[in-house]
């Protein structure tokens, strides 16, 4: 068979308003690529129902009955976008050579799916969809989303700027991803860690077709916090650094207050209070910071992340026929 098998993975949470249109558009893209011989006939769309409270699952089941290219998976309850996506990717990697994850509201441009597949066929394992502009988002959404990336990067959870979860991943990159055993998933942070040859395709992000964003500010803050705390121990190191700085200030304060004291410019008790506040505060922060370093190590170890993933083995024994 020509081409490679593609699975488009779509997490859906209460998406009944957009489902039919989304399904139609994605099937169009899929059939087009099949027609061009870039992907195999058995390529499919996998909808992951993340415990929707509306009729989303019913819509998925109907679509499944109607079209062989539609597959579905349903959670018993709402487990969040990242878990739905991960489950879909893990399911898809059993049969597909590559997967593309995309949101159900199709805010990401399906026109670049072909470009992603081309990059895969050229040898890339991971292709990131990156937004070129955010003109259609409200100022507030744009501002919060862009700050999100900046804070995340500053805090040590590196991610690709302006890339959400619209990306192509090859089967072997998913094999590596499956070795990450952590419960708090932050895929945007993990994927750049995997290595492999990567590429970027850019597109303009559109407005949501219908329905409301399932990522209100509250969820976004929780997501960012989750990303930082499940990815880096930098906040703990910052406490240690703050403690160190406070102790330094305490030393300067000793000199300063002694000068003031002997100069007779102080009221009784000021010198000792001034110095001890800085000194004790500094020592406490420093001590918490040190404890934090141990907690951080335990935290990193508890994740049991894979240390490496062998991409390729060169072995002459396979050449021999005997
Ligand atoms: N989603 C999900 N579970 C959730 C919240 C969202 O599976 O608990 C899905 C949702 O159906 C959509 C995608 O995640 O396909 C992104 O959500 P949304 O478009 O609402 O986020 P935004 O684009 O506003 O950041
Ligand atoms: Mg959206």
XYZ file of N, CA and C in Angstrom, residues 95-262:
504
model
N -1.742 1.533 15.685
C -1.961 1.214 14.276
C -1.384 2.248 13.309
N -1.219 3.489 13.769
C -0.826 4.536 12.827
C 0.689 4.745 12.794
N 1.197 5.239 11.656
C 2.620 5.569 11.540
C 2.870 6.977 12.045
N 1.829 7.811 11.914
C 1.955 9.193 12.406
C 0.597 9.662 12.921
N 0.641 10.631 13.839
C -0.613 11.167 14.361
C -0.563 12.691 14.254
N -1.726 13.285 14.089
C -1.803 14.740 14.175
C -2.869 15.059 15.207
N -2.511 15.853 16.218
C -3.516 16.215 17.207
C -4.047 17.601 16.891
N -5.343 17.756 17.018
C -5.968 19.045 16.712
C -7.202 19.211 17.600
N -7.520 20.456 17.965
C -8.690 20.716 18.802
C -9.977 20.581 17.995
N -11.038 20.203 18.682
C -12.311 19.955 18.012
C -12.920 21.212 17.398
N -12.549 22.393 17.901
C -13.177 23.606 17.371
C -12.522 24.104 16.083
N -11.483 23.369 15.625
C -10.766 23.711 14.386
C -10.303 25.157 14.328
N -9.857 25.679 15.447
C -9.268 27.019 15.443
C -7.922 26.969 14.740
N -7.342 25.781 14.739
C -6.068 25.603 14.055
C -6.382 25.261 12.600
N -5.536 25.731 11.715
C -5.824 25.648 10.294
C -5.557 24.250 9.724
N -6.622 23.591 9.273
C -6.454 22.234 8.743
C -5.671 22.226 7.431
N -5.561 23.405 6.797
C -4.848 23.473 5.517
C -3.376 23.090 5.644
N -2.804 23.243 6.856
C -1.382 22.906 6.982
C -1.139 21.432 7.327
N -2.223 20.672 7.458
C -2.065 19.244 7.755
C -1.230 18.561 6.659
N -1.510 18.940 5.415
C -0.767 18.337 4.305
C 0.728 18.660 4.406
N 1.001 19.921 4.775
C 2.401 20.335 4.928
C 3.089 19.510 6.020
N 2.315 19.250 7.102
C 2.870 18.446 8.194
C 3.215 17.046 7.703
N 2.283 16.467 6.940
C 2.500 15.115 6.426
C 3.717 15.110 5.500
N 3.842 16.150 4.674
C 5.007 16.247 3.772
C 6.300 16.249 4.565
N 6.305 17.032 5.658
C 7.518 17.100 6.481
C 7.819 15.738 7.090
N 6.773 15.033 7.479
C 6.965 13.680 8.019
C 7.584 12.781 6.945
N 7.034 12.878 5.744
C 7.531 12.030 4.659
C 8.982 12.385 4.296
N 9.365 13.647 4.605
C 10.761 14.048 4.362
C 11.682 13.563 5.479
N 11.108 13.025 6.532
C 11.957 12.457 7.587
C 11.842 13.097 8.963
N 10.917 14.051 9.138
C 10.745 14.645 10.468
C 9.882 13.747 11.346
N 10.201 13.731 12.624
C 9.401 12.924 13.550
C 8.354 13.745 14.273
N 8.656 15.026 14.473
C 7.708 15.901 15.170
C 7.569 17.191 14.372
N 6.345 17.576 14.052
C 6.128 18.841 13.348
C 5.167 19.696 14.179
N 5.638 20.870 14.599
C 4.818 21.753 15.428
C 4.013 22.712 14.565
N 2.746 22.840 14.880
C 1.942 23.884 14.265
C 2.100 25.134 15.115
N 2.589 26.217 14.517
C 2.840 27.437 15.274
C 1.987 28.573 14.730
N 1.321 29.303 15.628
C 0.470 30.416 15.208
C 1.313 31.609 14.796
N 1.031 32.125 13.636
C 1.803 33.285 13.213
C 1.233 34.548 13.838
N -0.080 34.607 13.961
C -0.720 35.808 14.522
C -1.839 35.379 15.452
N -2.246 36.301 16.281
C -3.377 36.004 17.136
C -4.408 37.110 16.992
N -4.498 37.656 15.810
C -5.359 38.828 15.625
C -6.830 38.542 15.927
N -7.260 37.300 15.750
C -8.680 37.019 15.955
C -9.039 36.812 17.421
N -8.004 36.536 18.251
C -8.293 36.385 19.682
C -8.552 37.763 20.291
N -9.288 37.797 21.370
C -9.487 39.084 22.042
C -8.161 39.486 22.670
N -8.017 40.781 22.956
C -6.763 41.257 23.539
C -6.448 40.483 24.817
N -7.495 40.267 25.607
C -7.311 39.602 26.895
C -6.778 38.183 26.713
N -7.387 37.435 25.780
C -6.971 36.045 25.535
C -5.536 36.014 25.013
N -5.237 36.975 24.111
C -3.918 37.019 23.506
C -2.857 37.333 24.565
N -3.197 38.332 25.388
C -2.260 38.753 26.420
C -2.000 37.623 27.411
N -3.079 36.989 27.870
C -2.895 35.925 28.867
C -2.148 34.751 28.245
N -2.507 34.418 27.008
C -1.866 33.254 26.382
C -0.383 33.514 26.134
N -0.052 34.751 25.705
C 1.358 35.028 25.437
C 2.177 35.116 26.723
N 1.562 35.690 27.772
C 2.264 35.722 29.063
C 2.516 34.299 29.541
N 1.559 33.450 29.254
C 1.639 32.044 29.635
C 2.965 31.429 29.158
N 3.280 31.592 27.875
C 4.519 31.022 27.343
C 5.743 31.637 27.997
N 5.671 32.971 28.195
C 6.847 33.653 28.737
C 7.130 33.188 30.166
N 6.083 33.176 30.995
C 6.270 32.750 32.390
C 6.748 31.304 32.439
N 6.130 30.473 31.616
C 6.499 29.057 31.596
C 7.981 28.884 31.281
N 8.451 29.609 30.271
C 9.852 29.476 29.883
C 10.777 29.989 30.965
N 10.369 31.120 31.598
C 11.178 31.686 32.653
C 11.312 30.723 33.823
N 10.239 29.998 34.076
C 10.211 29.088 35.213
C 10.822 27.731 34.897
N 11.352 27.593 33.713
C 12.063 26.356 33.402
C 11.236 25.282 32.718
N 9.981 25.582 32.390
C 9.200 24.604 31.631
C 9.228 25.052 30.174
N 10.240 24.628 29.472
C 10.437 25.084 28.091
C 9.343 24.560 27.174
N 8.818 25.452 26.338
C 7.859 24.988 25.342
C 8.033 25.817 24.077
N 7.485 25.338 22.981
C 7.627 26.049 21.709
C 6.676 27.246 21.708
N 7.213 28.435 21.429
C 6.424 29.666 21.496
C 5.246 29.633 20.520
N 4.081 29.996 21.037
C 2.858 30.034 20.227
C 2.462 28.709 19.589
N 2.878 27.643 20.220
C 2.444 26.331 19.737
C 1.566 25.730 20.831
N 0.357 25.311 20.439
C -0.495 24.657 21.439
C -0.342 23.156 21.224
N -1.407 22.453 21.041
C -1.231 21.016 20.877
C -1.553 20.547 19.470
N -1.377 21.435 18.508
C -1.577 21.065 17.106
C -0.220 20.618 16.557
N -0.009 19.307 16.520
C 1.297 18.830 16.061
C 1.226 17.427 15.488
N 2.212 17.158 14.655
C 2.332 15.803 14.113
C 3.400 15.080 14.911
N 3.111 13.833 15.244
C 4.129 13.013 15.913
C 4.200 11.647 15.249
N 5.443 11.183 15.046
C 5.614 9.870 14.424
C 5.411 8.787 15.475
N 5.268 7.565 14.995
C 5.039 6.462 15.918
C 6.193 6.318 16.913
N 7.422 6.454 16.400
C 8.536 6.236 17.351
C 8.665 7.363 18.376
N 8.272 8.590 17.996
C 8.322 9.640 19.015
C 7.235 9.392 20.062
N 6.117 8.792 19.629
C 5.057 8.434 20.584
C 5.503 7.278 21.479
N 6.305 6.377 20.884
C 6.839 5.276 21.693
C 7.658 5.843 22.839
N 8.433 6.878 22.536
C 9.221 7.481 23.606
C 8.313 8.201 24.598
N 7.347 8.931 24.054
C 6.413 9.658 24.928
C 5.730 8.709 25.913
N 5.444 7.499 25.443
C 4.726 6.540 26.298
C 5.561 6.133 27.508
N 6.882 6.380 27.457
C 7.739 6.018 28.588
C 7.678 7.037 29.718
N 7.050 8.193 29.448
C 6.923 9.216 30.491
C 5.743 8.838 31.381
N 6.064 8.369 32.567
C 5.015 7.794 33.400
C 4.289 8.772 34.309
N 4.458 10.092 34.117
C 3.887 11.014 35.098
C 2.370 11.193 34.964
N 1.758 11.454 36.102
C 0.306 11.622 36.119
C -0.084 13.010 35.632
N 0.688 14.034 36.061
C 0.367 15.397 35.634
C 1.035 15.677 34.309
N 0.277 15.506 33.257
C 0.858 15.615 31.932
C 0.912 17.049 31.460
N 2.048 17.446 30.925
C 2.141 18.736 30.278
C 2.854 18.478 28.955
N 2.045 18.075 27.972
C 2.613 17.573 26.715
C 3.501 18.581 25.999
N 3.091 19.858 26.027
C 3.879 20.877 25.336
C 5.285 20.987 25.888
N 5.430 20.626 27.156
C 6.749 20.668 27.770
C 7.518 19.385 27.506
N 6.805 18.270 27.484
C 7.485 16.981 27.324
C 7.978 16.780 25.891
N 7.116 17.126 24.924
C 7.457 16.823 23.526
C 8.800 17.429 23.087
N 9.099 18.726 23.414
C 10.408 19.239 23.008
C 11.573 18.503 23.674
N 11.282 17.800 24.755
C 12.311 17.020 25.444
C 12.663 15.723 24.745
N 11.798 15.303 23.838
C 11.967 13.973 23.259
C 13.161 13.895 22.316
N 13.489 15.028 21.701
C 14.552 15.010 20.704
C 13.981 14.781 19.328
N 14.643 14.025 18.510
C 14.240 13.726 17.126
C 14.330 14.960 16.224
N 14.198 14.695 14.942
C 14.213 15.802 13.988
C 12.840 16.474 13.984
N 12.835 17.796 14.181
C 11.550 18.485 14.249
C 11.458 19.570 13.183
N 10.252 20.020 12.929
C 10.032 21.111 11.978
C 8.842 21.917 12.464
N 8.663 23.081 11.841
C 7.571 23.970 12.239
C 6.760 24.346 11.008
N 5.447 24.359 11.130
C 4.632 24.949 10.062
C 3.821 26.071 10.710
N 3.648 27.174 10.002
C 2.922 28.295 10.608
C 1.562 28.484 9.964
N 0.648 29.019 10.750
C -0.713 29.254 10.266
C -1.326 30.342 11.111
N -2.443 30.870 10.631
C -3.162 31.873 11.419
C -4.267 31.202 12.199
N -4.358 31.539 13.455
C -5.388 30.918 14.284
C -6.720 31.625 14.088
N -7.748 30.805 13.915
C -9.069 31.393 13.669
C -9.896 31.488 14.946
N -11.089 32.058 14.783
C -11.987 32.117 15.924
C -12.682 30.779 16.101
N -13.169 30.512 17.299
C -13.937 29.311 17.541
C -15.213 29.374 16.692
N -15.560 28.258 16.008
C -16.748 28.260 15.143
C -18.007 28.501 15.952
N -18.132 27.755 17.044
C -19.331 27.867 17.881
C -18.981 27.392 19.269
N -19.882 27.607 20.185
C -19.639 27.165 21.560
C -18.642 28.075 22.246
N -18.376 27.773 23.517
C -17.461 28.609 24.283
C -16.126 27.916 24.471
N -15.125 28.708 24.806
C -13.824 28.126 25.094
C -13.961 27.226 26.321
N -13.349 26.051 26.230
C -13.364 25.137 27.382
C -12.134 25.382 28.246
N -11.409 26.448 27.904
C -10.217 26.811 28.660
C -10.342 28.210 29.230
N -11.221 28.437 30.169
C -11.323 29.765 30.757
C -10.068 30.072 31.575
N -9.937 31.328 31.981
C -8.725 31.774 32.668
C -8.343 30.874 33.850
N -9.371 30.452 34.582
C -9.105 29.648 35.774
C -8.370 28.355 35.393
N -8.866 27.707 34.334
C -8.237 26.462 33.897
C -6.839 26.717 33.348
N -6.684 27.907 32.707
C -5.401 28.217 32.101
C -4.344 28.442 33.184
N -4.744 29.134 34.253
C -3.797 29.355 35.342
C -3.423 28.019 35.978
N -4.432 27.173 36.181
C -4.170 25.862 36.769
C -3.227 25.070 35.867
N -3.423 25.212 34.563
C -2.608 24.493 33.580
C -1.161 24.978 33.634
N -0.993 26.319 33.712
C 0.351 26.894 33.767
C 1.048 26.455 35.051
N 0.321 26.484 36.139
C 0.878 26.106 37.428
C 1.307 24.645 37.399
N 0.460 23.836 36.793
C 0.739 22.421 36.652
C 1.991 22.212 35.815
N 2.079 22.999 34.745
C 3.238 22.899 33.861
C 4.521 23.218 34.596
N 4.492 24.308 35.363
C 5.709 24.722 36.059
C 6.070 23.719 37.147
N 5.075 23.381 37.972
C 5.407 22.518 39.103
C 5.656 21.074 38.702
N 5.155 20.664 37.537
C 5.433 19.273 37.192
C 6.642 19.203 36.284
N 7.228 20.328 35.989
C 8.350 20.310 35.075
C 9.646 20.779 35.667
N 9.528 21.701 36.624
C 10.790 22.259 37.075
C 10.775 22.480 38.576
N 11.971 22.494 39.141
C 12.096 22.758 40.566
C 12.666 24.163 40.738
N 12.538 24.960 39.680
C 13.090 26.307 39.706
C 12.514 27.164 40.838
N 11.181 27.087 41.089
C 10.651 27.882 42.203
C 11.357 27.578 43.520
N 11.742 26.311 43.715
C 12.445 25.948 44.950
C 13.840 26.553 44.973
N 14.483 26.532 43.828
C 15.818 27.126 43.743
C 15.737 28.630 43.973
N 14.619 29.236 43.529
C 14.457 30.669 43.724
C 14.360 31.009 45.209
N 13.725 30.139 45.983
C 13.633 30.368 47.432
C 15.029 30.350 48.045
N 15.808 29.379 47.606
C 17.175 29.263 48.106
C 17.958 30.542 47.803
N 17.799 31.037 46.592
C 18.511 32.239 46.164
C 18.049 33.458 46.968
N 16.728 33.522 47.194
C 16.189 34.637 47.976
C 16.761 34.625 49.391
N 16.862 33.444 49.974
C 17.413 33.304 51.318
C 18.846 33.791 51.359
N 19.594 33.412 50.339
C 20.991 33.808 50.244
C 21.094 35.338 50.164
N 20.238 35.939 49.332
C 20.261 37.398 49.187
C 19.910 38.071 50.512
N 18.915 37.542 51.226
C 18.499 38.153 52.490
C 19.635 38.095 53.515
N 20.381 37.001 53.510
C 21.513 36.897 54.442
C 22.579 37.938 54.088
N 22.796 38.116 52.777
C 23.755 39.140 52.339
C 23.310 40.528 52.830
N 22.009 40.805 52.677
C 21.468 42.084 53.134
C 21.696 42.221 54.637
N 21.533 41.104 55.371
C 21.719 41.136 56.822
C 23.132 41.586 57.174
N 24.123 41.108 56.416
C 25.499 41.506 56.702
C 25.704 42.996 56.470
N 25.126 43.472 55.370
C 25.231 44.904 55.100
C 24.504 45.676 56.204
N 23.348 45.122 56.629
C 22.557 45.773 57.675
C 23.336 45.872 58.989
N 24.143 44.827 59.269
C 24.958 44.851 60.497
C 25.902 46.055 60.449
N 26.592 46.161 59.331
C 27.570 47.259 59.208
C 26.848 48.606 59.306
N 25.770 48.725 58.518
C 25.022 49.976 58.479
C 24.485 50.357 59.859
N 23.891 49.371 60.538
C 23.265 49.701 61.815
C 24.306 49.983 62.906
N 25.469 49.311 62.799
C 26.517 49.608 63.780
C 27.030 51.031 63.601
N 27.166 51.406 62.337
C 27.605 52.779 62.060
C 26.593 53.758 62.638
N 25.304 53.494 62.383
C 24.240 54.363 62.911
C 24.253 54.360 64.436
N 24.462 53.154 65.001
C 24.416 52.974 66.449
C 25.511 53.805 67.117
N 26.746 53.624 66.607
C 27.843 54.355 67.246
C 27.813 55.841 66.913
